[in-house]
Coordinates of C-alpha atoms and ligand atoms in Angstrom, one line a residue:
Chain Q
X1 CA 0.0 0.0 0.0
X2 CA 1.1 3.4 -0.9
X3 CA 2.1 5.3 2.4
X4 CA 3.4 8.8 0.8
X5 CA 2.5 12.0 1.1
X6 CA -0.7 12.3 2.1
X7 CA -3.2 9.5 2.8
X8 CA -4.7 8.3 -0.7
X9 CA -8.3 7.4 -0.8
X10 CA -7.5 3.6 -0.7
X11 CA -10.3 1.3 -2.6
X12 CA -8.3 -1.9 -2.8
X13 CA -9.7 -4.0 -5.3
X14 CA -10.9 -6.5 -2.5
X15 CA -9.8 -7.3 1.9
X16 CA -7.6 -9.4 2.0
X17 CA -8.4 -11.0 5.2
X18 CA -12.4 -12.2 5.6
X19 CA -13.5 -13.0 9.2
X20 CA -16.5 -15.4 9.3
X21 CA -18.6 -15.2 12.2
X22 CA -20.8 -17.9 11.7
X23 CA -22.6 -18.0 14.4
X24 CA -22.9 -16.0 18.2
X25 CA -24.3 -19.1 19.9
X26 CA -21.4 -20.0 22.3
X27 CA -21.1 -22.5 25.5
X28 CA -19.3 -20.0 27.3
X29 CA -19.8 -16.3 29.2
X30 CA -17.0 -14.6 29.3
X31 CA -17.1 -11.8 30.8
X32 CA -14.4 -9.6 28.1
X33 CA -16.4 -11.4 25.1
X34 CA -16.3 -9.1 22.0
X35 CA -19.8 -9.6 20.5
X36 CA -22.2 -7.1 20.1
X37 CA -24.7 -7.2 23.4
X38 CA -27.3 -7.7 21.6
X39 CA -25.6 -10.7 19.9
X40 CA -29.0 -13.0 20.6
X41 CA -30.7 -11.0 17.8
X42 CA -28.8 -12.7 15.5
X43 CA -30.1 -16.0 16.3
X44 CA -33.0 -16.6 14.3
X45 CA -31.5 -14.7 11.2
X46 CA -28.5 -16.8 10.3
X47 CA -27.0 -17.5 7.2
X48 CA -27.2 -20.8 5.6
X49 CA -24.3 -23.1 4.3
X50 CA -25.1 -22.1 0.7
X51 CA -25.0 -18.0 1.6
X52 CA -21.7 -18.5 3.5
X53 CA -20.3 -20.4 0.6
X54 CA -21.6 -17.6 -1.8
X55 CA -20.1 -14.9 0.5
X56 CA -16.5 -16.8 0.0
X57 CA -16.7 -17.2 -3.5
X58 CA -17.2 -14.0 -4.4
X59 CA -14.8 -12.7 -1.4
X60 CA -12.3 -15.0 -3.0
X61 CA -12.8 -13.4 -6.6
X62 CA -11.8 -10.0 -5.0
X63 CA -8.7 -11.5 -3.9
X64 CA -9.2 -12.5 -0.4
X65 CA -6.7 -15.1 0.4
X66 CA -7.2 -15.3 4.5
X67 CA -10.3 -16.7 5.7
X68 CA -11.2 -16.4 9.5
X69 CA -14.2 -19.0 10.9
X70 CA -14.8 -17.9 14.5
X71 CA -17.9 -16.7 16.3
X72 CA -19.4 -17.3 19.5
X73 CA -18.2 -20.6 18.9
X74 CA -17.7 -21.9 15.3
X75 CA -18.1 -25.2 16.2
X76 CA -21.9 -24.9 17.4
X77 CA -22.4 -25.1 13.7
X78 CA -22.6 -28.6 12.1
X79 CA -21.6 -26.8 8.8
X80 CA -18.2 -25.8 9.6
X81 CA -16.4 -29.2 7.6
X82 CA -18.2 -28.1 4.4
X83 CA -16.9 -24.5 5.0
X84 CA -13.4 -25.2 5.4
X85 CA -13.4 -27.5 2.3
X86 CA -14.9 -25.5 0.0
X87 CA -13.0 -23.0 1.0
X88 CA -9.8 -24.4 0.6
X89 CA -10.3 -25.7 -2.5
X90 CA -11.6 -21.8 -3.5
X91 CA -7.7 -20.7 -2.7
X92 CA -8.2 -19.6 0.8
X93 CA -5.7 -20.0 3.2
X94 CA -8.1 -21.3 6.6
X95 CA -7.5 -20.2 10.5
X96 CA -10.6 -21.8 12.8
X97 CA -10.8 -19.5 15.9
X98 CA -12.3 -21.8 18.6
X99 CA -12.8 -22.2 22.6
X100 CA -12.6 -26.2 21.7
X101 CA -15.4 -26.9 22.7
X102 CA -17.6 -29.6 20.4
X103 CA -13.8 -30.4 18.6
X104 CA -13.8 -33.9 18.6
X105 CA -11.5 -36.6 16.6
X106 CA -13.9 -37.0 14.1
X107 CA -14.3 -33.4 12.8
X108 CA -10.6 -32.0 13.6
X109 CA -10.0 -35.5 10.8
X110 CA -12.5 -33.8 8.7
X111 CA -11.0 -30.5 9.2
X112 CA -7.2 -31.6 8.5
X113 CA -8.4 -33.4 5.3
X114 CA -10.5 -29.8 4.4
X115 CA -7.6 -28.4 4.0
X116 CA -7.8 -26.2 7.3
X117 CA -4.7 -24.4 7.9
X118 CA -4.3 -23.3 11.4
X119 CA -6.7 -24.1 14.3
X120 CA -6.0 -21.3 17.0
X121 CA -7.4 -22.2 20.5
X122 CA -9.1 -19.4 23.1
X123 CA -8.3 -20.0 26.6
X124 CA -11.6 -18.0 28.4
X125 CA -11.8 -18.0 31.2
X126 CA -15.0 -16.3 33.0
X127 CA -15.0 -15.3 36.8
X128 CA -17.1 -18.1 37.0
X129 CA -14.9 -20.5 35.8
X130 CA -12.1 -19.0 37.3
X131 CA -11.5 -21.3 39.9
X132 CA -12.0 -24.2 38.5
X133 CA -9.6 -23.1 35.5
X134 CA -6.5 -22.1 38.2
X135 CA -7.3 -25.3 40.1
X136 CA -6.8 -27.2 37.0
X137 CA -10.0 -29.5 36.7
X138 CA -12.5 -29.3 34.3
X139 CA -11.7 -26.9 31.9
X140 CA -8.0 -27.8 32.0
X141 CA -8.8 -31.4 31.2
X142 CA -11.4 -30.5 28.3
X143 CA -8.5 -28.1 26.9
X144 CA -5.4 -30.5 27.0
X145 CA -7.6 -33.3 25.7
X146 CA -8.3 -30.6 22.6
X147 CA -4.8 -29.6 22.5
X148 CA -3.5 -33.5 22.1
X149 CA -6.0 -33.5 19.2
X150 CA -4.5 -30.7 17.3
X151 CA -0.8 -31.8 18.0
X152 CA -1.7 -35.1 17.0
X153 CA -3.3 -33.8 13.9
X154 CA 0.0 -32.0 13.3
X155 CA -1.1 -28.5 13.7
X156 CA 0.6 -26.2 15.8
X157 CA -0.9 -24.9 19.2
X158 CA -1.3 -21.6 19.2
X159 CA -2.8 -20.5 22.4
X160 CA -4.8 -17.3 23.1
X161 CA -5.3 -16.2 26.3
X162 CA -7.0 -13.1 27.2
X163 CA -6.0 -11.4 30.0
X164 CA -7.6 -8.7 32.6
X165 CA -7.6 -7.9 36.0
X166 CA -9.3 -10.7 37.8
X167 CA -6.9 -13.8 36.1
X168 CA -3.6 -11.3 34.9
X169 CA -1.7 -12.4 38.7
X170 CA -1.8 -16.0 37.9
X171 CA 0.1 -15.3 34.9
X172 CA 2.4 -17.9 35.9
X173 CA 0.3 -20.7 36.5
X174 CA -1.4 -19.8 33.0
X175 CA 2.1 -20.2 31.5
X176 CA 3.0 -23.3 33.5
X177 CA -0.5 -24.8 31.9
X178 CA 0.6 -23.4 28.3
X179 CA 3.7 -25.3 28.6
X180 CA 2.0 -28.7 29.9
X181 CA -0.4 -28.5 27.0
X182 CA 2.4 -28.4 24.4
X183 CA 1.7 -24.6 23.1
X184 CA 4.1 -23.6 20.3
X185 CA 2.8 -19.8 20.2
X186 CA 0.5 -18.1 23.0
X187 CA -0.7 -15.2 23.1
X188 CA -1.3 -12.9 26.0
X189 CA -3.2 -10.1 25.0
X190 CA -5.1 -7.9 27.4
X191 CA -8.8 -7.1 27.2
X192 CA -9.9 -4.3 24.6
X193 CA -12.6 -2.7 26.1
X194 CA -15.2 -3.2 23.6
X195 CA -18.9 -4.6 24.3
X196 CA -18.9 -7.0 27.3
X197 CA -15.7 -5.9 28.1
X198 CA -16.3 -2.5 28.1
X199 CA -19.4 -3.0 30.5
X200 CA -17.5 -4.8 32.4
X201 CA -14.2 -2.6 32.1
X202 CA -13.6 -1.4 35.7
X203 CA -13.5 -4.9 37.2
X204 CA -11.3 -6.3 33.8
X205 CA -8.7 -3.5 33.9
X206 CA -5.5 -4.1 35.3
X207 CA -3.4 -2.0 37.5
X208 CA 0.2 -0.8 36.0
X209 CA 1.7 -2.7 39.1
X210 CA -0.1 -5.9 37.5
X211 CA 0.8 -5.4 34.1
X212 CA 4.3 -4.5 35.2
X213 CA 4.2 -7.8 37.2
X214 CA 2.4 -9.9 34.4
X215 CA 5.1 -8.9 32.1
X216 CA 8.1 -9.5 33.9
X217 CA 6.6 -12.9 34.4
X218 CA 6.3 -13.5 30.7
X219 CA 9.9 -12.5 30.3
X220 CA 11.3 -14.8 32.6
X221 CA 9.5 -17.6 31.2
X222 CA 10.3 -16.3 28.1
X223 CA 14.0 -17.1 29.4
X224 CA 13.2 -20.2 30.7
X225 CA 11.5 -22.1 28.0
X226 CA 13.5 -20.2 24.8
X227 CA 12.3 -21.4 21.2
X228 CA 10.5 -24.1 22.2
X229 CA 7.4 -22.0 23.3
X230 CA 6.5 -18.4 21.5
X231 CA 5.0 -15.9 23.6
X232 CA 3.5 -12.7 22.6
X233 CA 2.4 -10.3 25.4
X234 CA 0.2 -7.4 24.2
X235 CA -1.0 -4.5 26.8
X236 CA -4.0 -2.9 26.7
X237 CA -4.0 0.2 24.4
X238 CA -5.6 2.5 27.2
X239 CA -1.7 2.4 28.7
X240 CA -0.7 3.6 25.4
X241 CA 0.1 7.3 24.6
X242 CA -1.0 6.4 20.4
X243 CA -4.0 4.5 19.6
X244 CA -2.9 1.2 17.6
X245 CA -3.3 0.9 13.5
X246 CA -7.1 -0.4 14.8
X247 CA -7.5 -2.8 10.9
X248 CA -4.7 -1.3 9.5
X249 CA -7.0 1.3 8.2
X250 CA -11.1 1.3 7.6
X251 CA -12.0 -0.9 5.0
X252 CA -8.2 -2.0 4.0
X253 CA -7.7 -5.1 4.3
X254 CA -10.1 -6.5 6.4
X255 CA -14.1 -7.5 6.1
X256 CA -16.4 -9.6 8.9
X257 CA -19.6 -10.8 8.5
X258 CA -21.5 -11.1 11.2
X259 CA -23.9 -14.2 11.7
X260 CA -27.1 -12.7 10.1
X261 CA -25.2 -11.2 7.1
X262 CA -23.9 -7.8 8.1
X263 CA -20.9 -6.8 6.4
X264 CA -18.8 -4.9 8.6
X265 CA -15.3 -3.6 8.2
X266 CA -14.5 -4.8 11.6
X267 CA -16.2 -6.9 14.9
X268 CA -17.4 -4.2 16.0
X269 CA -18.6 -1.3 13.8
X270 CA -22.2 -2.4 14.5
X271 CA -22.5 -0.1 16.9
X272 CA -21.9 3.1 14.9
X273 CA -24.6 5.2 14.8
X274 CA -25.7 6.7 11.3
X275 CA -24.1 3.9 8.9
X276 CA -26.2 1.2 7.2
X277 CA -24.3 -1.5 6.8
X278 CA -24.9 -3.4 3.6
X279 CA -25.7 -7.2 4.0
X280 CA -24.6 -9.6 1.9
X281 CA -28.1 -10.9 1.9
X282 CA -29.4 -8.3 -0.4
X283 CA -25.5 -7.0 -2.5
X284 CA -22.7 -9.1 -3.5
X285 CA -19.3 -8.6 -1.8
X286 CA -17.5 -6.1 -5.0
X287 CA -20.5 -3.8 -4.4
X288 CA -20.4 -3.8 -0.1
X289 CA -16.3 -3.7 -0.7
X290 CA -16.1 -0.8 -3.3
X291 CA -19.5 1.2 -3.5
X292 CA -21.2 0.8 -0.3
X293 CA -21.1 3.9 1.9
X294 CA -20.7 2.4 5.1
X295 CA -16.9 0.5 3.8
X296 CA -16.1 4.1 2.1
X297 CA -17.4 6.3 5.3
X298 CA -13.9 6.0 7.2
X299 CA -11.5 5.3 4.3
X300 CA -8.4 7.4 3.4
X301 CA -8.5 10.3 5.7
X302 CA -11.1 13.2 4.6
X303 CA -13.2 12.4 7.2
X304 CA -10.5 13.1 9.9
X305 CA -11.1 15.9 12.3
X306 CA -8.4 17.8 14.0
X307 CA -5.9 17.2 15.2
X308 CA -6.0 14.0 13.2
X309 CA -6.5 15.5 9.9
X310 CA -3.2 17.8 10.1
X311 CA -1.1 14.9 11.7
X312 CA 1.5 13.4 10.5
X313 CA 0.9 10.4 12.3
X314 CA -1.6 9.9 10.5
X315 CA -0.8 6.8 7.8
X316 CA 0.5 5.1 10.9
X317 CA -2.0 5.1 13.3
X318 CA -5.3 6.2 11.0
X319 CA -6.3 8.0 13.8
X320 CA -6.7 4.7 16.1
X321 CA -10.3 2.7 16.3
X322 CA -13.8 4.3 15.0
X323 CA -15.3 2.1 17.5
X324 CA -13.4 3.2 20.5
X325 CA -13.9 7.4 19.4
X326 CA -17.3 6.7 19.1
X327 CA -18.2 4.2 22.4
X328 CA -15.9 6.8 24.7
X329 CA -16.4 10.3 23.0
X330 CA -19.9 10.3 21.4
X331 CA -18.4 10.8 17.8
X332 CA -16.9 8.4 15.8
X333 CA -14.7 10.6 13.4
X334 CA -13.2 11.9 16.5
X335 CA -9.6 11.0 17.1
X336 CA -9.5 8.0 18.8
X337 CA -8.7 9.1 23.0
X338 CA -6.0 7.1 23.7
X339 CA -4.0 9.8 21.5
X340 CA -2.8 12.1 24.2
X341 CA -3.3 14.9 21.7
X342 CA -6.7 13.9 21.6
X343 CA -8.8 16.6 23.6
X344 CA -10.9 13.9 25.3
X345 CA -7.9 11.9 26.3
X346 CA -8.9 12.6 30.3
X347 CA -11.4 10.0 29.9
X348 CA -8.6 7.3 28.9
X349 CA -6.5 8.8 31.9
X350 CA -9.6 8.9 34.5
X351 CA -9.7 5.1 34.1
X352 CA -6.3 4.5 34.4
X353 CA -6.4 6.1 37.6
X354 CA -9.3 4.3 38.7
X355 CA -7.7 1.3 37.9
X356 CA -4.9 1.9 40.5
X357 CA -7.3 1.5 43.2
X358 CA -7.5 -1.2 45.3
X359 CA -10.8 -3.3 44.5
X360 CA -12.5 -6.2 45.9
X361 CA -11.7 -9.9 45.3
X362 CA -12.9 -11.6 42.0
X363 CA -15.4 -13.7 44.3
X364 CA -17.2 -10.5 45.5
X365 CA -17.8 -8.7 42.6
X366 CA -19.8 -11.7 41.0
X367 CA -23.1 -10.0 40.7
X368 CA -22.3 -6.8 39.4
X369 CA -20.1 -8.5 36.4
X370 CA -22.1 -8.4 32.9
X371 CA -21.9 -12.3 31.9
X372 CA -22.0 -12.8 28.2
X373 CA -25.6 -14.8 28.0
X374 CA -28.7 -14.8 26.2
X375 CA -30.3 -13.7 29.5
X376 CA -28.0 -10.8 29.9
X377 CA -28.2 -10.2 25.8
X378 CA -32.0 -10.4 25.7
X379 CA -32.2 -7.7 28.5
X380 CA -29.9 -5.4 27.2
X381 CA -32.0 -5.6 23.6
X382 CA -35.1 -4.8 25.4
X383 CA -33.7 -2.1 27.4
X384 CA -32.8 -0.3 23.9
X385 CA -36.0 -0.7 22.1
Chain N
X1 CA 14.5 -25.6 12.9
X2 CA 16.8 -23.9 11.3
X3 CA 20.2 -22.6 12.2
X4 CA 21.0 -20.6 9.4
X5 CA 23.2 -22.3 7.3
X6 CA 21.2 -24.3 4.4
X7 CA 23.2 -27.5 2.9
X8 CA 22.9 -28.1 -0.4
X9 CA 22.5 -31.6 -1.4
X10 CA 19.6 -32.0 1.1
X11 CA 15.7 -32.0 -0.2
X12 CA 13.8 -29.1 0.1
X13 CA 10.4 -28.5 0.9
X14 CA 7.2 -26.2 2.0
X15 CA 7.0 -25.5 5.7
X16 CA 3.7 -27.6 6.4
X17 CA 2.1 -24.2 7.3
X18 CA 2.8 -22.6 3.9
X19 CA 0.5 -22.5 0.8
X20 CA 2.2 -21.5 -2.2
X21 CA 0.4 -20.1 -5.2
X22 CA -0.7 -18.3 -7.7
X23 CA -2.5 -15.0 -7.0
X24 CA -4.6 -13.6 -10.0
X25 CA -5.3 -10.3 -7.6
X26 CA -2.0 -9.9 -7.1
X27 CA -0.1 -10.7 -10.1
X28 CA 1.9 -13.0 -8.3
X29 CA 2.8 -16.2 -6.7
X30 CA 2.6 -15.9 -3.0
X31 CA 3.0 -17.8 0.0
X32 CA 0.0 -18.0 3.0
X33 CA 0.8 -18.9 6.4
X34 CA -1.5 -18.1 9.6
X35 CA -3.7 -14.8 9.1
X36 CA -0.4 -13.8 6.6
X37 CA 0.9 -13.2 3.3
X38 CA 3.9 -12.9 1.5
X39 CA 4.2 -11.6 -1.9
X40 CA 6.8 -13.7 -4.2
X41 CA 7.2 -11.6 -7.6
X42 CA 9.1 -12.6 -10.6
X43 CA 11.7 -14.7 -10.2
X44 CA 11.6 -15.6 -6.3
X45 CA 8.1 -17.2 -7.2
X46 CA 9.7 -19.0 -10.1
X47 CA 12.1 -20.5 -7.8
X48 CA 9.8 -21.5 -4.8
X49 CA 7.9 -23.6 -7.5
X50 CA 10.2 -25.5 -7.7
X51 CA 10.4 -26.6 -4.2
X52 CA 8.4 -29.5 -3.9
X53 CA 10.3 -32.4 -1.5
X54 CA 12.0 -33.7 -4.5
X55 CA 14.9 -31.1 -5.1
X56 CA 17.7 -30.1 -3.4
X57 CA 19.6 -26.5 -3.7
X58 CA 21.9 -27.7 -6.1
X59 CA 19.0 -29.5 -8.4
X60 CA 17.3 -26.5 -8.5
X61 CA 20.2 -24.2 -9.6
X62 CA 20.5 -26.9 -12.3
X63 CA 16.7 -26.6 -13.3
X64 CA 16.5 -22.8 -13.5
X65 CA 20.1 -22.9 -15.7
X66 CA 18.7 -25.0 -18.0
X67 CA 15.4 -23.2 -18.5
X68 CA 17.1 -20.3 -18.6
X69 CA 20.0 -21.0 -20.9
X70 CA 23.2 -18.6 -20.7
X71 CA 22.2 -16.8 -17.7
X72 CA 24.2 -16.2 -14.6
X73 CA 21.7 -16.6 -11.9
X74 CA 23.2 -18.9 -9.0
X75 CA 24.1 -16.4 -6.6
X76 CA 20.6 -15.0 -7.0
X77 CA 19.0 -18.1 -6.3
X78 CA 21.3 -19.0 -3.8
X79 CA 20.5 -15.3 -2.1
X80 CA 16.7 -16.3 -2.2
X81 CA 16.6 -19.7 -0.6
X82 CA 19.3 -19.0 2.4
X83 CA 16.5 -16.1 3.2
X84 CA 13.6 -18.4 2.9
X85 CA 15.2 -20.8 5.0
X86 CA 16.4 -18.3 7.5
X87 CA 12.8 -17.3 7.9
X88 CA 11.5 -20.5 8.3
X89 CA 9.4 -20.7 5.0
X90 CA 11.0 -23.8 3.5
X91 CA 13.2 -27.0 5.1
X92 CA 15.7 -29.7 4.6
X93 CA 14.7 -33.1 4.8
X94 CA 16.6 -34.1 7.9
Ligands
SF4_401 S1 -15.3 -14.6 24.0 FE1 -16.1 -16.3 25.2 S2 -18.3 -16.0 25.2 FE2 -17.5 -14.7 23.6 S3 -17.7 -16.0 21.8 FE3 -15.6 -16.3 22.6 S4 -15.8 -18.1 23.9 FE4 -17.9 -17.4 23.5
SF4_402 S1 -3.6 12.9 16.4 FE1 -4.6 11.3 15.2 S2 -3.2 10.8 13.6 FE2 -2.0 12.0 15.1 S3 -1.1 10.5 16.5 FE3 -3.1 11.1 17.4 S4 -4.6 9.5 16.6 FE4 -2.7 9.4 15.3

């Protein structure tokens, strides 16, 4: 992509990445989940096999060559084996994003001879299941059986764990349980503060003392364990003084489609207010790609305001997420606030400070944490209609 | 893994995690790997082809020579597989 001068108004001829979201049915309730609240809409409104396959193929004749499947939790679908061959055989390079749950010999067999290329494993962990995830029972057994599976089907592990205040001290024993299951590459990547997360952001944010701690942690294992065992440690951006590259850009490389059919230039642009966002129901993918308004609306950088628009940061960091101006300053062309030259970076600053204070233990705060569930999802619908 | 020095009589081949091929969209052969791409134009795609489990360094200097008669091009070919097995995209057979 050019990056000279200034920004050019970018219409690549197609993303290169498509993220799947096949369905927001999921097992679990994590408390940091990224799906919209009122994921439970979606459920009656799903595509079928033949629209996802449509959606692929004409994806693929853009020149998408990265297909994400994830969710809630892909494998809820009974579906998924025809996706990942047909896909395949389209041209698409495959990555299944997947808590492991419902992954049993017979399909990860189906999977490998698909043509699947990566299978990347989600360590959640809810308050809930908190416990019994440090105490190594259930969920630990469930998740090494899984990971045998994928070794033996000679995948890599890769290993995503997200982290936040309530599990980020037992960093450790996380690690130590990485390393038992075999993990190649794990990932350590702090809660963004979207959706769930975001309602549940003052009891998922860690203190700098924790992240300093978490982090020194990771490096020492790092020492430890050398090659054998990547790890990837990623803060959360609110610590940051520039907001990160959020898609490498609005409609640049990257293209989800939610369960019912939205087309959205990333997880979370649902929420923006004053966009319709075409669905690939009703226009094929060159049209929602090139033409729609809602993929042009943030592309290139005429929309920017100040102090974005004069920046010369600008082709780095695009002016960080749409979602994030929009969720924390009311205005989605706003820079995003973790900028500190953004005039409403106090509010990114106000919760860092808040997060320095002392708060009660994960056990007491059950109640007021927002768990990811149809009950919660259902309420939170009603309450905004 | 690989420790930086590539032998030359050993077999070469794809890192299981690779896919290697042809990109209309891009005018180019490239290689996919995890939520990644890496564009191979020109000749570096020409070469990778040729990496297929049954040729070694040396047996694929001698294919590109003879396809490409009276050219000079061992030290570029050379240059382009020690990077690709620095970085992990292709191995030996051992
Ligand atoms: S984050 Fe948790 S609750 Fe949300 S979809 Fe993933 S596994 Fe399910
Ligand atoms: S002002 Fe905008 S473009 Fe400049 S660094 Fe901040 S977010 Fe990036």
């Amino acid at each position: 992509m050019e990056k000279i001068g200034s920004l050019p108004m970018i219409k690549p001829k197609g993303p290169l990445w498509v993220n799947a979201e096949i369905t927001y049915k999921c097992p679990l309730h994590c408390v940091f989940c990224y799906n919209p609240l009122d994921y439970a809409s979606t459920f009656k409104s799903e595509l079928s096999t033949e629209d996802w396959l449509k959606v692929f193929k004409q994806s693929r004749d853009l020149g998408s060559v990265q297909l994400g499947i994830s969710g809630g939790e892909p494998l809820m679908r009974d579906d998924v084996e025809i996706m990942v061959s047909e896909a395949s055989q389209m041209g698409y390079y495959v990555n299944l994003l997947t808590s492991g749950i419902g992954l049993t010999e017979k399909r990860i067999s189906a999977f490998k001879e698909g043509g699947l290329g990566q299978i990347q494993l989600s360590f959640q962990d809810s308050t809930k299941e908190l416990n019994d995830f440090l105490s190594s029972t259930k969920t630990f057994e469930l998740k090494s059986k899984v990971a045998k599976l994928i070794k033996e089907h000679d995948y890599p592990m890769v290993l995503n764990v997200v982290l936040h205040r309530l599990n980020i001290d037992h960093i450790d024993q996380i690690l130590e349980m990485a390393e038992a299951m075999g993990a190649d590459h794990v990932e350590l990547a702090n809660s963004q503060y979207y959706a769930w997360a975001l309602k549940n952001r003052a009891y998922l944010m860690p203190s700098e003392e924790q992240l300093r701690k978490a982090e020194e942690t990771t490096n020492r294992f790092r020492e430890k364990i050398g090659n054998k065992m990547k790890l990837y440690f990623i803060v959360p951006d609110y610590y940051a003084n520039r907001p990160k590259a959020c898609m490498n850009g609005w409609g640049s490389v990257f293209l989800n489609v939610a369960p019912d059919g939205l087309a959205l230039p990333c997880h979370e642009a649902r929420m923006l207010p004053g966009l319709t966002f075409p669905n690939v129901r009703d226009h094929d993918m060159e049209w929602i790609w090139n033409e729609s308004p809602a993929f042009n609306a943030y592309r290139g950088d005429s929309w920017m305001k100040e102090p974005c628009r004069s920046c010369d940061e600008r082709a780095t960091d695009f002016g960080g997420c749409r979602c994030q101006a929009f969720q924390l300053t009311g205005d989605a062309a706003n820079t995003d606030p973790v900028c500190d030259k953004s005039e409403h970076h106090h509010i990114i600053t106000e919760q860092i400070e808040l997060a320095q204070k002392p708060q009660p233990p994960a056990a007491d705060i059950k109640p007021i944490i927002f768990y990811r569930d149809d009950k919660n999802s259902k309420a939170l619908i009603e309450e905004n209609t | 893994m690989s420790d930086g020095t590539l032998v030359k009589d050993k077999l070469l081949s794809l890192q299981k995690q690779f896919r290697f091929q042809w990109e209309p969209a891009q005018e180019s052969y490239v290689l996919l790997y995890p939520e990644g791409l890496i564009k191979l134009p020109g000749s570096s795609g020409e070469i990778m082809k040729l990496i297929d489990g049954s040729k070694s360094v040396d047996m694929i200097v001698a294919h590109l020579e003879e396809q490409f008669p009276g050219v000079d091009l061992k030290d570029d070919v050379l240059d382009f597989l020690e990077h690709a097995y620095g970085k992990n995209w292709i191995l030996t057979d051992d």
